Coordinates of C-alpha atoms in Angstrom, one line a residue:
M1 CA -0.2 0.0 -0.3
T2 CA 1.1 3.6 -0.7
G3 CA 2.0 5.5 2.6
R4 CA -1.0 7.8 2.0
T5 CA -3.2 4.5 1.6
I6 CA -1.2 3.3 5.1
A7 CA -2.3 6.7 7.1
R8 CA -5.9 6.7 5.1
H9 CA -6.7 3.0 6.7
E10 CA -4.9 4.1 9.9
T11 CA -7.7 7.4 10.6
A12 CA -10.7 4.7 9.5
H13 CA -9.2 2.6 12.2
A14 CA -9.1 4.9 14.0
E15 CA -12.8 6.3 13.6
A16 CA -13.9 3.4 14.0
A17 CA -11.9 3.0 17.4
R18 CA -13.3 6.3 18.9
L19 CA -17.1 5.5 17.7
H20 CA -16.9 1.5 19.2
N21 CA -16.2 3.6 22.7
A22 CA -18.1 6.4 22.7
D23 CA -21.3 3.8 21.7
A24 CA -19.5 1.9 24.5
G25 CA -20.1 4.8 26.7
R26 CA -23.1 6.4 25.6
G27 CA -24.7 2.2 25.5
M28 CA -23.4 3.2 29.2
R29 CA -25.0 5.8 30.6
R30 CA -28.8 5.0 28.8
W31 CA -28.3 1.9 31.0
Q32 CA -27.4 3.6 33.7
R33 CA -29.0 6.8 34.4
R34 CA -31.2 6.5 38.0
V35 CA -30.5 5.9 41.3
S36 CA -32.0 5.4 44.0
V37 CA -30.8 7.7 46.3
A38 CA -31.1 5.7 49.7
A39 CA -28.3 4.0 47.0
V40 CA -26.8 7.3 47.1
S41 CA -26.6 7.1 50.0
C42 CA -24.8 3.9 50.7
T43 CA -22.5 4.7 48.0
A44 CA -20.9 8.3 50.8
L45 CA -21.2 5.8 53.7
A46 CA -18.9 3.2 51.7
T47 CA -16.7 6.3 50.1
L48 CA -16.7 7.7 53.8
A49 CA -15.7 4.5 55.0
V50 CA -12.1 4.2 52.9
A51 CA -11.5 7.9 53.7
A52 CA -11.7 7.4 56.9
A53 CA -9.4 4.4 57.3
A54 CA -6.9 5.9 54.7
T55 CA -6.7 9.0 57.7
M56 CA -5.9 6.6 60.4
A57 CA -3.8 4.4 57.9
P58 CA -0.4 4.3 60.6
F59 CA 2.6 7.2 60.9
A60 CA 5.3 4.9 59.9
A61 CA 3.4 3.8 56.3
M62 CA 1.9 7.4 55.7
A63 CA 5.9 8.4 56.1
Q64 CA 7.1 5.7 53.0
T65 CA 4.8 7.0 50.5
A66 CA 6.0 10.4 51.2
A67 CA 9.3 9.3 50.3
L68 CA 8.9 7.2 47.3
A69 CA 6.4 10.3 46.6
G70 CA 10.6 12.5 46.2
Q71 CA 12.0 9.7 44.8
R72 CA 12.7 9.5 40.6
A73 CA 11.3 5.9 39.8
S74 CA 13.6 4.1 37.5
A75 CA 11.2 2.4 35.8
L76 CA 8.4 3.6 33.4
T77 CA 5.9 1.8 34.0
P78 CA 2.9 3.0 35.4
V79 CA 1.6 1.3 39.3
P80 CA -2.0 1.5 39.7
K81 CA -2.9 2.9 42.4
A82 CA -6.2 2.5 45.5
G83 CA -7.0 6.1 45.6
P84 CA -5.3 10.0 46.5
V85 CA -2.7 9.1 48.4
A86 CA -2.7 9.6 52.4
Q87 CA 0.2 12.3 53.7
P88 CA 1.4 13.5 57.1
P89 CA 0.2 16.3 58.7
A90 CA 4.3 17.6 58.6
V91 CA 3.5 17.8 54.8
A92 CA 1.5 20.9 53.2
S93 CA -0.9 18.6 51.8
S94 CA -4.3 17.0 52.7
V95 CA -6.4 14.2 51.3
P96 CA -9.3 14.5 49.6
S97 CA -12.7 13.7 52.2
P98 CA -16.2 12.9 51.9
V99 CA -18.3 14.2 54.0
M100 CA -22.5 13.1 54.1
A101 CA -23.0 16.6 53.0
Q102 CA -21.6 15.7 50.0
A103 CA -23.8 13.2 49.6
A104 CA -26.8 15.0 50.6
A105 CA -25.4 17.3 48.0
A106 CA -25.1 15.1 44.9
A107 CA -28.3 13.1 45.3
A108 CA -30.2 16.8 44.8
G109 CA -27.7 16.7 41.3
A110 CA -25.7 19.5 43.2
V111 CA -22.3 19.4 44.9
A112 CA -20.4 22.1 47.1
F113 CA -17.1 23.5 47.3
R114 CA -15.1 25.4 48.7
G115 CA -12.0 27.5 48.1
A116 CA -8.9 27.2 46.8
G117 CA -7.0 27.1 49.7
S118 CA -5.1 24.7 52.3
G119 CA -8.9 23.2 52.8
A120 CA -9.1 19.6 51.9
P121 CA -10.6 19.4 48.6
E122 CA -13.7 18.2 47.3
V123 CA -14.1 14.4 46.2
M124 CA -15.7 13.5 42.4
T125 CA -17.0 9.5 40.5
H126 CA -18.0 9.7 37.4
G127 CA -17.8 7.1 35.5
R128 CA -13.6 5.3 35.1
F129 CA -12.8 8.5 37.1
E130 CA -12.9 7.8 40.2
N131 CA -12.1 9.8 43.9
I132 CA -11.1 12.8 42.0
P133 CA -10.3 15.8 43.8
I134 CA -11.9 19.1 43.3
F135 CA -9.6 22.3 43.8
R136 CA -12.0 25.7 43.1
P137 CA -10.8 29.1 42.9
E138 CA -12.6 31.8 44.5
G139 CA -15.1 33.4 42.5
E140 CA -16.5 32.4 39.5
P141 CA -13.5 29.7 37.2
N142 CA -12.6 31.9 33.7
A143 CA -11.0 27.9 32.8
T144 CA -11.5 23.6 34.1
V145 CA -8.2 21.7 33.9
L146 CA -7.8 18.3 33.9
F147 CA -4.3 17.9 36.0
F148 CA -2.2 14.9 35.7
S149 CA 0.0 13.1 38.0
D150 CA 2.9 12.0 37.3
D151 CA 3.4 8.0 37.5
T152 CA 4.1 7.8 41.4
G153 CA 0.2 8.9 42.0
W154 CA -1.2 11.7 43.4
T155 CA 1.3 13.3 45.5
P156 CA 2.6 15.9 47.4
R157 CA 4.2 17.5 45.1
A158 CA 0.4 16.2 42.0
E159 CA -1.8 18.4 45.5
R160 CA 0.3 21.6 45.4
M161 CA 0.2 21.7 41.1
A162 CA -2.8 21.6 41.1
R163 CA -4.0 24.0 44.0
A164 CA -1.5 26.5 41.9
L165 CA -3.9 26.2 39.1
A166 CA -6.7 27.4 41.5
D167 CA -4.7 30.1 42.6
T168 CA -4.7 31.2 39.5
G169 CA -8.3 31.4 39.1
A170 CA -8.7 27.7 37.4
L171 CA -11.4 25.5 38.6
V172 CA -9.2 21.6 38.9
A173 CA -9.3 18.2 38.6
G174 CA -6.6 16.0 40.2
I175 CA -6.5 13.0 38.2
D176 CA -3.7 9.9 38.9
T177 CA -2.8 8.9 35.8
A178 CA -1.5 5.1 36.5
R179 CA -4.8 4.5 37.6
L180 CA -6.2 6.5 34.2
M181 CA -3.9 3.5 33.2
A182 CA -4.1 1.0 34.9
N183 CA -8.3 1.8 34.7
Y184 CA -8.0 1.0 30.4
T185 CA -6.8 -2.6 30.9
K186 CA -10.3 -3.5 31.0
D187 CA -12.0 -2.2 28.2
D188 CA -12.3 -4.5 25.2
V189 CA -10.1 -2.8 23.0
A190 CA -8.6 -1.9 19.6
C191 CA -7.0 1.1 21.2
V192 CA -7.9 3.4 23.4
Y193 CA -9.4 6.9 22.5
A194 CA -9.1 8.4 25.9
A195 CA -9.9 11.5 24.5
G196 CA -13.4 11.3 24.2
D197 CA -13.6 10.5 27.7
L198 CA -12.1 13.7 28.9
D199 CA -14.5 15.6 27.1
N200 CA -17.2 14.1 28.5
F201 CA -15.3 14.2 32.2
G202 CA -14.7 17.6 31.8
R203 CA -18.2 18.3 31.3
W204 CA -19.5 17.0 33.4
V205 CA -17.6 18.0 35.7
E206 CA -18.5 22.2 34.5
A207 CA -22.5 20.6 34.5
A208 CA -21.5 19.2 38.4
V209 CA -20.5 23.1 39.7
K210 CA -23.2 24.6 37.1
L211 CA -21.4 26.6 35.4
P212 CA -22.7 29.3 33.1
G213 CA -21.4 28.2 30.3
Y214 CA -19.3 24.9 29.1
T215 CA -15.2 26.0 28.4
P216 CA -13.3 23.2 26.7
P217 CA -10.8 21.9 28.8
I218 CA -7.2 23.1 30.0
L219 CA -5.2 19.9 29.8
V220 CA -1.6 19.6 32.4
G221 CA 0.3 17.7 33.0
D222 CA 3.5 16.2 35.4
G223 CA 6.3 13.8 34.3
V224 CA 4.2 11.3 32.4
G225 CA 0.9 12.6 33.1
G226 CA 3.1 14.9 31.4
T227 CA 3.4 12.9 28.1
F228 CA -0.2 11.6 28.9
A229 CA -1.7 15.6 28.3
Y230 CA 0.2 16.1 24.9
A231 CA -0.5 12.9 23.6
M232 CA -4.9 13.9 24.4
L233 CA -4.2 16.3 22.9
A234 CA -3.0 15.3 19.9
Q235 CA -5.6 13.0 19.8
A236 CA -8.6 15.3 20.5
G237 CA -10.2 16.6 17.1
N238 CA -10.7 21.0 16.7
E239 CA -11.7 22.6 19.3
T240 CA -12.3 19.7 21.6
F241 CA -9.0 21.0 24.5
S242 CA -8.2 24.6 24.7
G243 CA -3.9 23.3 24.8
A244 CA -1.9 21.4 26.7
L245 CA 0.8 22.0 29.9
S246 CA 3.7 19.0 30.2
V247 CA 5.2 19.2 32.8
D248 CA 9.4 17.2 33.0
F249 CA 8.1 15.8 29.1
C250 CA 8.9 13.3 28.1
P251 CA 8.3 11.7 24.9
V252 CA 7.4 7.8 25.9
L253 CA 4.3 7.0 27.2
P254 CA 3.3 3.4 29.5
M255 CA 0.4 2.1 28.5
S256 CA -0.6 -1.4 28.2
K257 CA -3.0 -0.6 25.5
P258 CA -2.2 1.2 22.2
L259 CA -4.0 4.7 22.0
C260 CA -5.6 5.3 18.7
Q261 CA -3.3 6.8 16.6
G262 CA -5.7 8.7 14.2
E263 CA -3.9 12.1 13.1
G264 CA -2.1 13.4 16.0
V265 CA -0.7 11.3 17.7
H266 CA 2.2 9.2 16.1
F267 CA 4.6 6.4 17.5
A268 CA 8.2 5.1 16.4
R269 CA 8.4 2.9 13.8
G270 CA 7.5 -0.7 14.6
I271 CA 6.3 0.7 17.9
T272 CA 2.6 -1.1 17.3
H273 CA 1.2 -1.7 21.2
T274 CA 2.8 -2.0 24.2
A275 CA 1.7 -4.9 25.4
G276 CA 4.0 -6.1 29.2
G277 CA 3.7 -2.2 29.5
A278 CA 6.5 -1.5 27.6
P279 CA 6.6 2.6 26.8
M280 CA 5.6 4.2 24.1
R281 CA 7.8 6.1 22.3
L282 CA 5.6 9.2 20.6
L283 CA 6.2 11.2 18.0
P284 CA 6.1 14.5 17.3
A285 CA 2.5 15.0 16.1
P286 CA 1.8 16.7 12.2
V287 CA -1.0 18.5 14.0
M288 CA -2.2 20.2 16.6
S289 CA -5.4 20.9 17.6
A290 CA -4.7 24.1 20.1
P291 CA -1.3 25.5 21.6
W292 CA 0.9 23.0 23.5
L293 CA 3.3 24.6 26.1
A294 CA 6.2 22.5 27.7
M295 CA 8.8 23.1 31.3
G296 CA 10.7 21.5 32.8
G297 CA 10.0 20.5 36.8
P298 CA 11.1 22.5 39.7
V299 CA 15.5 20.7 40.7
G300 CA 16.7 21.0 44.4
G301 CA 18.1 18.9 47.2
P302 CA 17.4 15.7 48.3
T303 CA 15.9 16.7 51.4
E304 CA 12.7 18.9 50.0
P305 CA 10.2 15.6 48.5
T306 CA 8.6 17.6 45.8
V307 CA 11.6 18.0 43.5
R308 CA 13.3 15.1 42.1
A309 CA 15.3 14.6 38.3
P310 CA 14.0 15.2 35.6
R311 CA 12.9 12.2 33.4
C312 CA 14.8 13.4 30.2
P313 CA 17.1 15.8 29.9
D314 CA 16.1 19.3 28.9
H315 CA 17.0 19.1 25.2
V316 CA 15.2 16.1 24.6
A317 CA 11.6 17.8 25.2
Q318 CA 13.4 21.0 23.5
A319 CA 14.0 19.4 20.1
F320 CA 9.9 17.4 20.3
A321 CA 8.7 20.8 20.7
A322 CA 10.8 22.4 18.4
R323 CA 9.4 19.5 15.9
T324 CA 5.7 20.2 17.1
P325 CA 3.6 22.5 15.2
N326 CA 1.6 25.0 17.7
S327 CA 4.5 24.6 20.3
N328 CA 7.4 26.8 22.3
W329 CA 9.9 24.6 25.0
L330 CA 9.8 26.8 28.1
V331 CA 13.5 27.1 29.7
G332 CA 12.2 25.8 34.0
G333 CA 13.4 24.6 37.1
L334 CA 17.0 26.1 37.7
A335 CA 17.5 29.7 39.8
G336 CA 18.8 31.7 36.9
S337 CA 18.8 30.0 34.4
L338 CA 15.1 31.6 32.6
G339 CA 13.2 34.2 35.5
A340 CA 9.2 34.0 35.2
M341 CA 7.2 35.3 32.5
D342 CA 4.5 38.2 32.7
A343 CA 0.7 37.1 32.2
S344 CA 1.0 38.5 28.3
G345 CA 4.0 36.0 28.1
A346 CA 6.8 38.2 27.7
T347 CA 10.2 37.1 29.9
P348 CA 11.4 39.9 32.0
A349 CA 15.8 40.3 32.3
R350 CA 16.4 39.7 36.2
A351 CA 15.7 36.3 37.5
S352 CA 11.4 35.9 39.9
P353 CA 11.9 38.1 43.0
D354 CA 10.2 35.0 44.5
A355 CA 13.2 33.1 43.1
S356 CA 15.7 34.2 46.0
A357 CA 15.3 35.9 49.2
S358 CA 18.5 37.1 48.5
S359 CA 20.1 39.4 46.4
T360 CA 22.9 37.4 45.7
P361 CA 21.1 34.6 42.5
P362 CA 21.4 31.4 44.6
P363 CA 23.7 28.3 43.0
P364 CA 21.9 26.3 39.6
S365 CA 21.8 22.9 42.9
T366 CA 19.6 25.3 45.6
P367 CA 15.9 24.8 45.4
V368 CA 14.2 27.2 43.6
L369 CA 11.0 25.5 44.0
A370 CA 9.1 28.8 45.2
G371 CA 10.2 30.6 41.7
W372 CA 9.3 28.1 39.6
L373 CA 6.2 27.6 40.5
T374 CA 5.8 31.0 39.8
Q375 CA 7.0 30.3 37.0
Y376 CA 4.7 27.7 36.3
K377 CA 1.9 29.4 36.9
N378 CA 2.6 32.3 34.5
A379 CA 3.2 29.4 32.2
F380 CA -0.1 28.2 32.3
R381 CA -1.2 31.6 32.4
R382 CA -0.4 32.3 28.8
L383 CA -1.5 29.0 27.3
N384 CA -5.1 30.5 29.1
A385 CA -5.2 33.6 27.4
H386 CA -5.6 31.7 23.9
H387 CA -7.8 28.7 25.1
V388 CA -10.9 27.7 22.4
A389 CA -13.8 30.4 23.1
G390 CA -16.4 28.5 24.8
T391 CA -20.5 28.3 24.5
A392 CA -21.2 32.0 24.5
R393 CA -23.8 33.0 26.8
P394 CA -28.0 32.3 25.7
P395 CA -30.1 35.8 25.3
A396 CA -30.7 36.7 28.7
A397 CA -35.0 35.7 27.8
V398 CA -33.7 32.4 28.3
A399 CA -30.9 32.7 30.2
D400 CA -31.8 30.1 33.0
L401 CA -31.6 28.0 29.8
P402 CA -28.2 26.0 28.3
V403 CA -28.5 27.1 25.2
V404 CA -26.7 26.7 22.8
E405 CA -27.5 29.3 19.1
V406 CA -26.1 28.4 16.0
P407 CA -27.1 30.6 13.2
A408 CA -27.4 29.8 9.6
T409 CA -24.8 30.1 7.7
G410 CA -25.8 29.0 4.0
K411 CA -29.2 29.3 1.9
P412 CA -32.5 27.8 2.9
A413 CA -34.3 25.9 0.0
A414 CA -37.0 28.1 -0.7
K415 CA -39.8 25.5 1.6
M416 CA -37.5 25.9 4.3
A417 CA -36.5 29.3 3.9
D418 CA -38.7 29.7 7.2
T419 CA -37.9 27.3 9.0
F420 CA -35.5 26.7 11.9
A421 CA -34.5 23.6 14.7
I422 CA -34.3 23.2 18.3
L423 CA -31.7 19.6 19.3
F424 CA -32.0 18.3 22.7
S425 CA -28.9 16.2 22.8
G426 CA -27.9 13.7 24.3
D427 CA -26.3 12.9 28.0
G428 CA -23.1 13.5 27.1
G429 CA -23.6 17.5 26.9
W430 CA -23.3 19.8 23.2
A431 CA -20.7 17.6 21.7
G432 CA -19.8 15.6 18.6
L433 CA -22.7 14.2 17.1
D434 CA -25.3 16.8 18.2
R435 CA -22.5 19.9 17.0
D436 CA -22.2 18.3 13.7
V437 CA -25.3 17.5 12.9
A438 CA -26.2 21.4 14.1
S439 CA -23.3 23.0 11.9
A440 CA -24.5 19.6 8.9
L441 CA -27.8 22.3 9.0
S442 CA -26.8 25.2 9.3
A443 CA -24.8 24.9 6.2
H444 CA -27.7 23.9 4.3
G445 CA -29.8 26.7 5.6
I446 CA -32.1 26.0 8.8
P447 CA -30.2 27.6 12.0
V448 CA -31.1 25.4 15.5
V449 CA -31.2 26.6 19.1
G450 CA -29.2 23.7 20.7
V451 CA -30.1 22.2 24.6
D452 CA -26.4 20.6 26.2
S453 CA -29.0 18.4 28.0
L454 CA -26.2 17.0 30.1
R455 CA -26.7 20.8 31.8
Y456 CA -30.8 20.7 31.5
F457 CA -31.8 17.6 33.0
W458 CA -28.8 18.5 36.1
S459 CA -32.0 19.5 37.5
A460 CA -35.4 17.5 37.7
R461 CA -38.1 18.2 34.7
T462 CA -41.2 17.4 33.8
P463 CA -42.8 16.5 30.1
A464 CA -45.2 19.2 31.4
S465 CA -41.7 21.6 32.3
G466 CA -39.9 20.4 29.2
A467 CA -43.0 21.4 27.5
L468 CA -43.4 24.8 28.2
D469 CA -40.0 25.3 27.8
I470 CA -40.3 23.9 23.8
D471 CA -43.3 26.5 23.7
R472 CA -40.3 29.9 25.5
L473 CA -37.6 28.4 23.3
M474 CA -39.7 28.3 19.7
R475 CA -42.0 31.8 20.6
F476 CA -38.3 33.8 21.0
Y477 CA -37.2 32.6 18.2
Q478 CA -39.4 32.2 16.2
T479 CA -39.5 36.6 16.6
R480 CA -35.6 36.4 16.8
W481 CA -34.6 34.5 13.5
S482 CA -38.6 36.0 12.1
R483 CA -39.5 31.1 11.1
K484 CA -42.6 30.7 12.1
R485 CA -41.8 26.0 11.6
V486 CA -39.9 24.5 14.1
I487 CA -38.5 21.2 13.3
L488 CA -37.7 19.2 17.2
I489 CA -34.5 17.4 17.6
G490 CA -33.3 14.4 19.6
Y491 CA -30.6 12.9 19.7
S492 CA -30.3 9.8 22.8
Q493 CA -31.4 11.0 26.0
G494 CA -33.0 13.4 24.6
A495 CA -34.5 12.0 21.9
D496 CA -36.0 9.6 24.5
V497 CA -38.1 13.6 26.5
L498 CA -39.3 14.4 23.0
P499 CA -42.1 12.5 22.8
F500 CA -43.8 13.7 25.8
M501 CA -42.9 16.9 25.7
V502 CA -44.7 17.9 22.7
N503 CA -47.8 15.9 23.8
R504 CA -48.5 18.5 25.9
L505 CA -47.6 21.5 24.2
S506 CA -51.4 23.3 23.6
P507 CA -52.5 22.3 20.0
V508 CA -52.3 26.1 18.3
V509 CA -48.1 25.1 19.5
R510 CA -48.1 21.7 18.3
D511 CA -49.0 22.5 14.4
R512 CA -45.7 24.7 14.1
V513 CA -43.9 21.6 14.6
A514 CA -43.4 20.8 11.5
L515 CA -40.9 17.4 12.1
L516 CA -40.0 15.5 15.6
V517 CA -37.2 13.5 14.5
L518 CA -35.8 11.0 17.3
M519 CA -32.2 10.1 16.3
G520 CA -31.0 7.2 18.8
L521 CA -34.5 6.4 20.5
G522 CA -34.0 4.4 24.2
Q523 CA -37.3 2.2 25.8
K524 CA -37.3 4.6 28.4
A525 CA -37.0 8.7 29.5
D526 CA -35.3 9.4 32.3
F527 CA -35.8 13.4 33.3
E528 CA -32.8 13.9 35.0
F529 CA -29.8 12.9 35.6
R530 CA -27.9 11.2 38.5
M531 CA -23.6 11.4 39.4
T532 CA -24.8 7.6 40.3
N533 CA -26.2 7.2 37.0
W534 CA -23.2 5.3 36.3
V535 CA -23.7 2.7 39.1
M536 CA -26.8 0.5 38.1
S537 CA -29.6 -0.4 35.1
S538 CA -32.1 1.7 35.7
Q539 CA -35.5 0.6 36.0
N540 CA -37.2 3.4 36.9
G541 CA -37.4 5.9 33.4
L542 CA -40.3 6.0 32.1
P543 CA -41.3 3.3 29.0
I544 CA -41.3 5.4 25.6
R545 CA -43.9 4.1 23.5
P546 CA -46.6 4.4 24.9
E547 CA -45.8 8.6 24.4
V548 CA -44.5 7.7 21.0
E549 CA -48.4 6.3 20.0
R550 CA -50.0 9.8 21.4
L551 CA -48.5 11.8 18.6
P552 CA -50.0 12.9 15.6
D553 CA -49.9 10.3 12.5
G554 CA -46.9 11.1 10.2
L555 CA -45.1 14.1 13.4
A556 CA -41.8 11.8 13.7
M557 CA -39.4 10.7 11.9
C558 CA -37.0 7.8 14.0
V559 CA -33.8 7.0 12.7
Y560 CA -31.7 4.7 14.3
G561 CA -28.4 2.5 13.6
A562 CA -28.2 -1.0 11.7
D563 CA -25.9 -2.3 14.5
E564 CA -27.7 -0.5 17.7
D565 CA -29.7 -3.8 19.9
D566 CA -31.4 -1.7 22.4
S567 CA -33.2 1.3 19.8
N568 CA -37.1 1.4 19.8
C569 CA -37.9 2.7 16.8
P570 CA -38.4 -1.2 14.3
G571 CA -41.1 -2.5 17.1
L572 CA -42.6 1.2 16.1
D573 CA -45.8 1.5 13.7
P574 CA -44.0 1.7 10.0
R575 CA -47.6 3.3 8.9
R576 CA -47.1 6.3 11.3
V577 CA -44.0 7.1 12.3
Q578 CA -41.6 7.9 9.0
L579 CA -38.4 4.6 10.1
V580 CA -34.7 5.3 8.6
K581 CA -32.3 2.9 8.8
M582 CA -29.2 4.0 9.2
P583 CA -25.4 1.8 8.6
G584 CA -23.2 2.1 12.2
G585 CA -24.6 2.2 15.6
H586 CA -25.8 5.0 18.6
H587 CA -23.5 7.3 16.0
F588 CA -24.3 6.3 12.2
D589 CA -21.3 5.6 12.4
G590 CA -20.1 9.5 12.7
N591 CA -22.5 10.3 8.5
Y592 CA -23.6 13.4 10.3
A593 CA -23.8 15.4 5.9
G594 CA -26.3 12.4 6.4
L595 CA -28.4 12.2 9.4
A596 CA -29.1 16.3 8.3
D597 CA -30.1 15.3 4.8
A598 CA -32.5 12.8 5.7
I599 CA -33.9 15.1 8.3
L600 CA -34.1 17.9 5.5
Q601 CA -35.6 15.2 3.2
A602 CA -38.3 14.7 5.5
A603 CA -39.8 18.6 6.2
S604 CA -40.1 19.2 3.1
R605 CA -42.3 16.5 2.9
R606 CA -44.4 17.7 5.0

């Protein structure tokens, strides 16, 4: 095969793996949405017991953990961790401490947070992301960060670096990288598309803290975590993440399953898998969707527990960054090698004033952690200044709803000139299929009002309240866009709930619905998102088929994938509901343009 053919096959393989992983996640979320408050309380009690046991661990064991954290690991093989590492009181660290108040807040669909000071962080669990400490700044966050620890686990160094970012105003989720990579060994997939999981987790975190809009996270990592952050940015598509910062970067990654390569993640020739934990040797990505910065770590003596020998010589990381587009290497770690950058990214001629209390620069072997932290914070500020734009805040009239406006970019067909669409996303939030279908409709001259279901259903809804919200959106955007007819579209959870809402619209409002499109329709509908929705199967949802059967004849179109095994579409009466079967599974093999074409053709016939 030619090089172009090989590249095309690799891209197709990565896309198939990405869709496979995404379908598995969507399928799991479809069956695991609702859990009783009693189950939530039991889970919280179990978590509390574990945290208490960790806190009461012998100080000798904790001292040993701290000592190991300060040493340089001699191998790159990741070691699975049981959770955040307990630390002795003498170290400036804290152990995440779930409390019953948090469990009550979780049951209500909300989480209370402390500031980013020295208090214990809150803890969240979502799918494979277990016991994640969350550091929230004072005031509204200016960014969301997914921070990846080194392969030594969640140590005082990891916590200090996470808190430093929270001090700059960022909301930070701390991830034990070794534990996360070990989790992927359980998956029955050819390759790992972890960027999709991180995208979903970032959206979930921002919804949990009820941020007013969504902004793609910034990835920051230390050591192996920094390499993982680079790989995730390279693997992800455009606008998935806002950028990445890698501390102590070395282009090797220890994973027992390979990453899906695609266009961004490439390995040295001959390395196609990592059985037994042999490290993947990464090559510079040909494209980077967002900026990547790399910098050295703090260097100091053996008495400083949060410094260590670098994984690679600086020149290795510097050369790698020089060969990677949209990337920069920032020198750091030794006193006098580079002063702190200011918020604009400029480098002053003199070293940071907090690098040393003396006017005489210390020798290179002297710990300069305080000065390094200043460099580290300013490197992050530089990256954050160029972050990917998040979703714009909705107009004041509908500001209480998680709305995303997608204006028309093309010219509509004559029959569609008076039509717009309202699209309820799947439970993963406004991303992927939802966003791409909306973009395709926009290109055909159909403006779209997107509703982020992850945020919308974070608070409990009912079919009646949902109908009122649709009524509001229809009336507002009929005036705003001067269009009378609306296509109501739902995907996954969005499709599940729409029949209930449409049946509760007034006849006058329902008459202006040109078409109801149900993509990836399930068996039962849930009107509330639970933080424990990945714990057990849902048995409490409302049956969907009776609601579909109540709809006016010919109003609905049900679209399903040929490989879906839990779709409600095939069992519906084709004389009353138009059935459209497409190749693929729950994501329709990524044929979003085909979905948009099917929607427009059906709407033009009504």
